[in-house]
């Protein structure tokens, strides 16, 4: 029997739209609910405990929307809160780290992989661990990581391809170019918004990995295996932000296209009490 409940997707802000876009492209018959916690972003400079607390509140909000699955469309939340969410969520949870790591290992030819992410993702060490695990058969695999915190603010501002974005990217990416990577993982879901700028700086020989594409295929597989696919009747798209809804729509619209997002509503989730989960 078809399961027409929506897929819930959350991020600290607009970055998760890069994942949502791939989910919609792959599974157009699925309804979706998106929550961007712009009001409390960035997560990438917060402590582990805060990221876990925020992510559990995001989960509780989506559960209230009766979702059938939760996609953590945020690497920072995935690296810090995946265990807590898998433990407490009433529905299956998909994260973004392992699908991205798998795609990077598949793409590399010279065994040199760069990972750019938020401070919190880099310091968790989980992305590096995931690439090492997925790439265990690659002899002499070498990994370089770099935190690029300003990319998140540039993405949230909509400054994706201007002079400031270029200068910032040149500075952050210099050590990675020097290292000679042929594959660069955009290990923060905000970064694909700056893909053109990052690609220009890295040059045409470096493959950029946007984990959203791999995540969408994991979502499809999981829904199929569990017979949870929708039959496509009455597809809905809902958008929520914890900051200004107009700002969210104007930044997101050129990226999502096809008239989305429409009717974004402002909602805050700090009223959800997660104390019992944190115990
Ligand atoms: N988009 C988020 C990620 O993938 C992080 C942005 C932030 O720091 O809030 O890591």
mmCIF file of C-alpha atoms and ligand atoms in Angstrom:
data_model
loop_
_atom_site.group_PDB
_atom_site.id
_atom_site.type_symbol
_atom_site.label_atom_id
_atom_site.label_comp_id
_atom_site.label_asym_id
_atom_site.label_seq_id
_atom_site.Cartn_x
_atom_site.Cartn_y
_atom_site.Cartn_z
ATOM 1 C CA UNK A 1 0.000 0.000 0.000
ATOM 2 C CA UNK A 2 1.226 3.520 -0.783
ATOM 3 C CA UNK A 3 2.465 5.770 1.999
ATOM 4 C CA UNK A 4 1.539 9.342 1.097
ATOM 5 C CA UNK A 5 2.919 10.997 4.217
ATOM 6 C CA UNK A 6 5.614 13.591 3.398
ATOM 7 C CA UNK A 7 9.376 13.232 3.698
ATOM 8 C CA UNK A 8 10.743 15.623 6.347
ATOM 9 C CA UNK A 9 13.975 17.448 5.554
ATOM 10 C CA UNK A 10 15.829 19.831 7.866
ATOM 11 C CA UNK A 11 18.952 21.949 7.938
ATOM 12 C CA UNK A 12 20.294 24.870 9.936
ATOM 13 C CA UNK A 13 19.094 27.138 7.108
ATOM 14 C CA UNK A 14 18.835 27.192 3.334
ATOM 15 C CA UNK A 15 21.716 24.745 2.693
ATOM 16 C CA UNK A 16 19.495 21.685 2.953
ATOM 17 C CA UNK A 17 17.607 22.929 -0.099
ATOM 18 C CA UNK A 18 20.531 21.545 -2.118
ATOM 19 C CA UNK A 19 19.496 18.110 -0.836
ATOM 20 C CA UNK A 20 15.765 18.762 -1.137
ATOM 21 C CA UNK A 21 16.235 19.760 -4.778
ATOM 22 C CA UNK A 22 17.802 16.377 -5.560
ATOM 23 C CA UNK A 23 15.074 14.511 -3.649
ATOM 24 C CA UNK A 24 12.350 16.338 -5.597
ATOM 25 C CA UNK A 25 14.164 15.719 -8.894
ATOM 26 C CA UNK A 26 14.463 11.994 -8.185
ATOM 27 C CA UNK A 27 11.150 11.435 -6.413
ATOM 28 C CA UNK A 28 8.717 14.042 -7.792
ATOM 29 C CA UNK A 29 5.704 12.082 -6.502
ATOM 30 C CA UNK A 30 6.788 12.421 -2.896
ATOM 31 C CA UNK A 31 5.407 15.214 -0.709
ATOM 32 C CA UNK A 32 7.987 17.089 1.340
ATOM 33 C CA UNK A 33 8.190 19.292 4.429
ATOM 34 C CA UNK A 34 11.316 21.433 4.762
ATOM 35 C CA UNK A 35 12.473 23.121 7.937
ATOM 36 C CA UNK A 36 15.375 25.614 7.804
ATOM 37 C CA UNK A 37 16.525 26.774 11.218
ATOM 38 C CA UNK A 38 17.941 30.072 9.843
ATOM 39 C CA UNK A 39 17.091 31.859 13.081
ATOM 40 C CA UNK A 40 19.608 29.709 15.002
ATOM 41 C CA UNK A 41 22.170 29.206 12.203
ATOM 42 C CA UNK A 42 25.023 28.631 11.875
ATOM 43 C CA UNK A 43 25.173 25.262 13.611
ATOM 44 C CA UNK A 44 28.782 24.831 12.475
ATOM 45 C CA UNK A 45 30.208 27.074 15.161
ATOM 46 C CA UNK A 46 28.070 25.633 17.998
ATOM 47 C CA UNK A 47 29.065 23.038 20.580
ATOM 48 C CA UNK A 48 28.225 19.350 20.262
ATOM 49 C CA UNK A 49 25.510 19.551 22.955
ATOM 50 C CA UNK A 50 23.803 22.522 21.320
ATOM 51 C CA UNK A 51 23.833 20.887 17.886
ATOM 52 C CA UNK A 52 22.264 17.726 19.375
ATOM 53 C CA UNK A 53 19.611 19.744 21.212
ATOM 54 C CA UNK A 54 18.696 21.821 18.148
ATOM 55 C CA UNK A 55 18.593 18.767 15.901
ATOM 56 C CA UNK A 56 16.265 16.893 18.275
ATOM 57 C CA UNK A 57 13.921 19.906 18.291
ATOM 58 C CA UNK A 58 14.018 19.999 14.476
ATOM 59 C CA UNK A 59 13.148 16.277 14.491
ATOM 60 C CA UNK A 60 10.227 16.810 16.897
ATOM 61 C CA UNK A 61 8.826 19.574 14.701
ATOM 62 C CA UNK A 62 8.940 17.342 11.632
ATOM 63 C CA UNK A 63 7.382 14.429 13.533
ATOM 64 C CA UNK A 64 4.517 16.736 14.394
ATOM 65 C CA UNK A 65 4.022 17.209 10.643
ATOM 66 C CA UNK A 66 3.498 13.433 10.413
ATOM 67 C CA UNK A 67 6.491 12.717 8.185
ATOM 68 C CA UNK A 68 7.364 9.147 7.177
ATOM 69 C CA UNK A 69 11.115 9.731 7.125
ATOM 70 C CA UNK A 70 13.560 12.403 8.285
ATOM 71 C CA UNK A 71 16.487 13.530 6.148
ATOM 72 C CA UNK A 72 19.181 15.400 8.087
ATOM 73 C CA UNK A 73 20.188 17.670 5.201
ATOM 74 C CA UNK A 74 23.062 19.105 7.209
ATOM 75 C CA UNK A 75 26.511 17.617 7.634
ATOM 76 C CA UNK A 76 27.050 19.350 10.966
ATOM 77 C CA UNK A 77 23.844 17.904 12.416
ATOM 78 C CA UNK A 78 24.598 14.530 10.803
ATOM 79 C CA UNK A 79 28.080 14.271 12.315
ATOM 80 C CA UNK A 80 26.981 15.337 15.800
ATOM 81 C CA UNK A 81 23.377 14.224 16.185
ATOM 82 C CA UNK A 82 22.862 11.122 14.047
ATOM 83 C CA UNK A 83 23.047 8.732 17.017
ATOM 84 C CA UNK A 84 20.584 10.780 19.068
ATOM 85 C CA UNK A 85 18.157 11.062 16.171
ATOM 86 C CA UNK A 86 18.371 7.396 15.219
ATOM 87 C CA UNK A 87 17.729 6.531 18.862
ATOM 88 C CA UNK A 88 14.738 8.804 19.382
ATOM 89 C CA UNK A 89 13.090 9.272 15.997
ATOM 90 C CA UNK A 90 9.825 7.450 15.415
ATOM 91 C CA UNK A 91 10.613 7.186 11.690
ATOM 92 C CA UNK A 92 13.708 6.170 9.643
ATOM 93 C CA UNK A 93 16.495 8.788 9.543
ATOM 94 C CA UNK A 94 18.812 9.428 6.571
ATOM 95 C CA UNK A 95 22.083 11.324 7.047
ATOM 96 C CA UNK A 96 24.358 12.970 4.490
ATOM 97 C CA UNK A 97 27.913 11.986 5.474
ATOM 98 C CA UNK A 98 28.255 8.387 4.283
ATOM 99 C CA UNK A 99 26.528 8.970 0.917
ATOM 100 C CA UNK A 100 28.966 11.860 0.287
ATOM 101 C CA UNK A 101 31.997 9.830 1.350
ATOM 102 C CA UNK A 102 30.958 6.968 -0.918
ATOM 103 C CA UNK A 103 30.569 9.305 -3.910
ATOM 104 C CA UNK A 104 34.007 10.848 -3.282
ATOM 105 C CA UNK A 105 35.745 7.490 -3.143
ATOM 106 C CA UNK A 106 34.038 6.475 -6.374
ATOM 107 C CA UNK A 107 35.139 9.682 -8.116
ATOM 108 C CA UNK A 108 38.817 9.906 -7.164
ATOM 109 C CA UNK A 109 41.499 8.734 -9.575
ATOM 110 C CA UNK A 110 44.638 9.887 -7.749
ATOM 111 C CA UNK A 111 43.506 8.965 -4.210
ATOM 112 C CA UNK A 112 43.732 12.547 -2.942
ATOM 113 C CA UNK A 113 40.455 13.768 -1.542
ATOM 114 C CA UNK A 114 39.684 17.158 -0.022
ATOM 115 C CA UNK A 115 36.875 17.741 2.456
ATOM 116 C CA UNK A 116 35.550 21.239 3.096
ATOM 117 C CA UNK A 117 33.039 21.670 5.885
ATOM 118 C CA UNK A 118 32.064 23.670 8.952
ATOM 119 C CA UNK A 119 34.346 23.811 11.997
ATOM 120 C CA UNK A 120 32.047 21.438 13.881
ATOM 121 C CA UNK A 121 32.076 18.841 11.084
ATOM 122 C CA UNK A 122 35.856 19.001 10.665
ATOM 123 C CA UNK A 123 36.507 18.696 14.392
ATOM 124 C CA UNK A 124 34.113 15.753 14.748
ATOM 125 C CA UNK A 125 36.496 13.756 12.505
ATOM 126 C CA UNK A 126 33.512 11.729 11.268
ATOM 127 C CA UNK A 127 33.732 12.734 7.629
ATOM 128 C CA UNK A 128 37.397 11.775 7.440
ATOM 129 C CA UNK A 129 36.580 8.461 9.137
ATOM 130 C CA UNK A 130 33.753 7.828 6.642
ATOM 131 C CA UNK A 131 36.023 8.509 3.630
ATOM 132 C CA UNK A 132 38.713 6.226 5.088
ATOM 133 C CA UNK A 133 36.181 3.459 5.672
ATOM 134 C CA UNK A 134 34.645 3.753 2.219
ATOM 135 C CA UNK A 135 38.100 4.068 0.617
ATOM 136 C CA UNK A 136 39.815 1.261 2.530
ATOM 137 C CA UNK A 137 40.734 -0.453 -0.768
ATOM 138 C CA UNK A 138 42.445 2.615 -2.233
ATOM 139 C CA UNK A 139 46.207 2.273 -1.701
ATOM 140 C CA UNK A 140 47.809 5.424 -0.242
ATOM 141 C CA UNK A 141 44.528 7.303 0.140
ATOM 142 C CA UNK A 142 45.243 10.842 1.338
ATOM 143 C CA UNK A 143 42.737 13.228 2.823
ATOM 144 C CA UNK A 144 42.938 16.942 3.556
ATOM 145 C CA UNK A 145 40.254 18.798 5.501
ATOM 146 C CA UNK A 146 39.547 22.506 5.670
ATOM 147 C CA UNK A 147 36.889 24.405 7.593
ATOM 148 C CA UNK A 148 35.327 27.218 5.525
ATOM 149 C CA UNK A 149 32.901 28.841 7.990
ATOM 150 C CA UNK A 150 32.365 32.045 5.993
ATOM 151 C CA UNK A 151 30.890 30.054 3.089
ATOM 152 C CA UNK A 152 27.750 29.513 5.180
ATOM 153 C CA UNK A 153 27.194 33.247 5.661
ATOM 154 C CA UNK A 154 27.874 33.897 1.964
ATOM 155 C CA UNK A 155 25.319 31.227 1.025
ATOM 156 C CA UNK A 156 22.710 32.580 3.452
ATOM 157 C CA UNK A 157 23.249 36.113 2.068
ATOM 158 C CA UNK A 158 22.839 34.937 -1.518
ATOM 159 C CA UNK A 159 26.401 36.057 -2.369
ATOM 160 C CA UNK A 160 27.149 32.909 -4.324
ATOM 161 C CA UNK A 161 29.198 34.108 -7.280
ATOM 162 C CA UNK A 162 30.605 37.564 -6.666
ATOM 163 C CA UNK A 163 33.986 39.082 -5.950
ATOM 164 C CA UNK A 164 33.765 38.519 -2.203
ATOM 165 C CA UNK A 165 32.847 34.863 -2.687
ATOM 166 C CA UNK A 166 35.794 34.410 -5.091
ATOM 167 C CA UNK A 167 38.335 36.042 -2.778
ATOM 168 C CA UNK A 168 37.086 34.022 0.190
ATOM 169 C CA UNK A 169 37.228 30.788 -1.793
ATOM 170 C CA UNK A 170 40.741 31.490 -3.044
ATOM 171 C CA UNK A 171 41.975 31.949 0.482
ATOM 172 C CA UNK A 172 40.256 28.882 1.965
ATOM 173 C CA UNK A 173 41.051 26.572 -0.934
ATOM 174 C CA UNK A 174 44.746 27.422 -1.470
ATOM 175 C CA UNK A 175 46.084 24.603 0.779
ATOM 176 C CA UNK A 176 43.730 22.106 -0.825
ATOM 177 C CA UNK A 177 44.863 23.011 -4.344
ATOM 178 C CA UNK A 178 48.453 22.769 -3.189
ATOM 179 C CA UNK A 179 47.758 19.256 -1.858
ATOM 180 C CA UNK A 180 46.797 18.176 -5.378
ATOM 181 C CA UNK A 181 43.323 16.766 -4.772
ATOM 182 C CA UNK A 182 41.322 15.575 -7.762
ATOM 183 C CA UNK A 183 38.096 15.313 -5.738
ATOM 184 C CA UNK A 184 36.627 17.851 -3.344
ATOM 185 C CA UNK A 185 33.694 16.996 -1.107
ATOM 186 C CA UNK A 186 31.319 19.870 -0.399
ATOM 187 C CA UNK A 187 30.725 18.470 3.085
ATOM 188 C CA UNK A 188 28.327 21.199 4.101
ATOM 189 C CA UNK A 189 24.979 21.394 2.380
ATOM 190 C CA UNK A 190 25.303 25.172 2.037
ATOM 191 C CA UNK A 191 28.399 24.868 -0.147
ATOM 192 C CA UNK A 192 26.769 23.593 -3.381
ATOM 193 C CA UNK A 193 25.186 27.050 -3.580
ATOM 194 C CA UNK A 194 28.733 28.325 -4.124
ATOM 195 C CA UNK A 195 29.669 25.477 -6.479
ATOM 196 C CA UNK A 196 30.394 27.742 -9.421
ATOM 197 C CA UNK A 197 32.816 29.871 -7.416
ATOM 198 C CA UNK A 198 34.465 26.833 -5.802
ATOM 199 C CA UNK A 199 34.723 25.118 -9.200
ATOM 200 C CA UNK A 200 36.301 28.203 -10.793
ATOM 201 C CA UNK A 201 38.933 28.368 -8.060
ATOM 202 C CA UNK A 202 39.722 24.616 -8.059
ATOM 203 C CA UNK A 203 39.813 24.323 -11.846
ATOM 204 C CA UNK A 204 38.213 21.905 -14.298
ATOM 205 C CA UNK A 205 40.236 18.839 -13.287
ATOM 206 C CA UNK A 206 38.766 18.655 -9.788
ATOM 207 C CA UNK A 207 35.461 16.846 -9.289
ATOM 208 C CA UNK A 208 33.149 18.508 -6.783
ATOM 209 C CA UNK A 209 30.981 16.148 -4.755
ATOM 210 C CA UNK A 210 27.507 17.312 -3.815
ATOM 211 C CA UNK A 211 26.182 14.618 -1.508
ATOM 212 C CA UNK A 212 22.566 15.627 -2.221
ATOM 213 C CA UNK A 213 22.508 13.437 -5.322
ATOM 214 C CA UNK A 214 23.681 10.360 -3.409
ATOM 215 C CA UNK A 215 21.344 11.134 -0.510
ATOM 216 C CA UNK A 216 18.354 11.198 -2.866
ATOM 217 C CA UNK A 217 19.186 7.713 -4.074
ATOM 218 C CA UNK A 218 19.507 6.452 -0.470
ATOM 219 C CA UNK A 219 16.066 7.940 0.264
ATOM 220 C CA UNK A 220 14.559 6.205 -2.761
ATOM 221 C CA UNK A 221 16.129 2.858 -1.870
ATOM 222 C CA UNK A 222 14.895 3.022 1.708
ATOM 223 C CA UNK A 223 11.343 3.940 0.690
ATOM 224 C CA UNK A 224 11.288 1.217 -1.945
ATOM 225 C CA UNK A 225 12.700 -1.495 0.327
ATOM 226 C CA UNK A 226 10.172 -0.654 3.031
ATOM 227 C CA UNK A 227 7.255 -0.283 0.612
ATOM 228 C CA UNK A 228 6.805 3.324 1.690
ATOM 229 C CA UNK A 229 6.714 5.039 -1.717
ATOM 230 C CA UNK A 230 3.865 7.443 -2.367
ATOM 231 C CA UNK A 231 1.369 6.874 -5.185
ATOM 232 C CA UNK A 232 1.741 10.551 -6.167
ATOM 233 C CA UNK A 233 -1.796 11.606 -5.267
ATOM 234 C CA UNK A 234 -1.946 15.221 -3.966
ATOM 235 C CA UNK A 235 1.764 16.035 -3.764
ATOM 236 C CA UNK A 236 2.458 18.904 -1.331
ATOM 237 C CA UNK A 237 5.546 21.071 -0.672
ATOM 238 C CA UNK A 238 5.714 22.839 2.673
ATOM 239 C CA UNK A 239 8.478 25.195 3.800
ATOM 240 C CA UNK A 240 9.182 26.489 7.292
ATOM 241 C CA UNK A 241 11.924 28.749 8.581
ATOM 242 C CA UNK A 242 12.715 30.053 12.040
ATOM 243 C CA UNK A 243 13.728 33.433 10.579
ATOM 244 C CA UNK A 244 12.087 35.813 8.141
ATOM 245 C CA UNK A 245 9.921 33.931 5.631
ATOM 246 C CA UNK A 246 10.276 36.532 2.856
ATOM 247 C CA UNK A 247 14.045 36.512 3.120
ATOM 248 C CA UNK A 248 14.049 32.710 3.028
ATOM 249 C CA UNK A 249 11.900 32.691 -0.096
ATOM 250 C CA UNK A 250 13.911 35.326 -1.921
ATOM 251 C CA UNK A 251 17.229 33.583 -1.270
ATOM 252 C CA UNK A 252 15.857 30.106 -1.974
ATOM 253 C CA UNK A 253 13.742 30.807 -5.064
ATOM 254 C CA UNK A 254 16.507 31.243 -7.671
ATOM 255 C CA UNK A 255 18.061 28.049 -6.476
ATOM 256 C CA UNK A 256 15.016 25.776 -6.189
ATOM 257 C CA UNK A 257 13.289 27.120 -9.297
ATOM 258 C CA UNK A 258 9.887 25.927 -10.507
ATOM 259 C CA UNK A 259 8.053 28.470 -8.362
ATOM 260 C CA UNK A 260 9.415 27.116 -5.090
ATOM 261 C CA UNK A 261 9.355 27.788 -2.251
ATOM 262 C CA UNK A 262 5.892 29.224 -1.889
ATOM 263 C CA UNK A 263 3.993 30.081 1.264
ATOM 264 C CA UNK A 264 6.979 29.696 3.583
ATOM 265 C CA UNK A 265 5.879 30.021 7.187
ATOM 266 C CA UNK A 266 7.869 31.156 10.164
ATOM 267 C CA UNK A 267 7.988 28.753 13.072
ATOM 268 C CA UNK A 268 10.309 28.355 16.039
ATOM 269 C CA UNK A 269 11.034 24.995 17.589
ATOM 270 C CA UNK A 270 12.707 25.870 20.881
ATOM 271 C CA UNK A 271 9.397 25.162 22.660
ATOM 272 C CA UNK A 272 10.021 21.430 22.113
ATOM 273 C CA UNK A 273 11.387 19.995 25.326
ATOM 274 C CA UNK A 274 14.157 17.531 24.577
ATOM 275 C CA UNK A 275 15.265 17.067 28.211
ATOM 276 C CA UNK A 276 13.958 13.500 28.363
ATOM 277 C CA UNK A 277 16.016 12.596 25.282
ATOM 278 C CA UNK A 278 19.177 14.166 26.635
ATOM 279 C CA UNK A 279 18.629 12.510 30.030
HETATM 280 N N1 LIG B 1 24.450 23.258 6.113
HETATM 281 C C1 LIG B 1 25.125 22.843 7.302
HETATM 282 C C2 LIG B 1 26.043 21.659 7.035
HETATM 283 O O1 LIG B 1 25.806 20.916 6.109
HETATM 284 C C3 LIG B 1 25.845 23.798 8.149
HETATM 285 C C4 LIG B 1 25.719 25.229 8.105
HETATM 286 C C5 LIG B 1 25.848 25.815 9.480
HETATM 287 O O2 LIG B 1 26.970 25.995 9.981
HETATM 288 O O3 LIG B 1 24.815 26.034 10.067
HETATM 289 O O4 LIG B 1 26.982 21.427 7.748
#
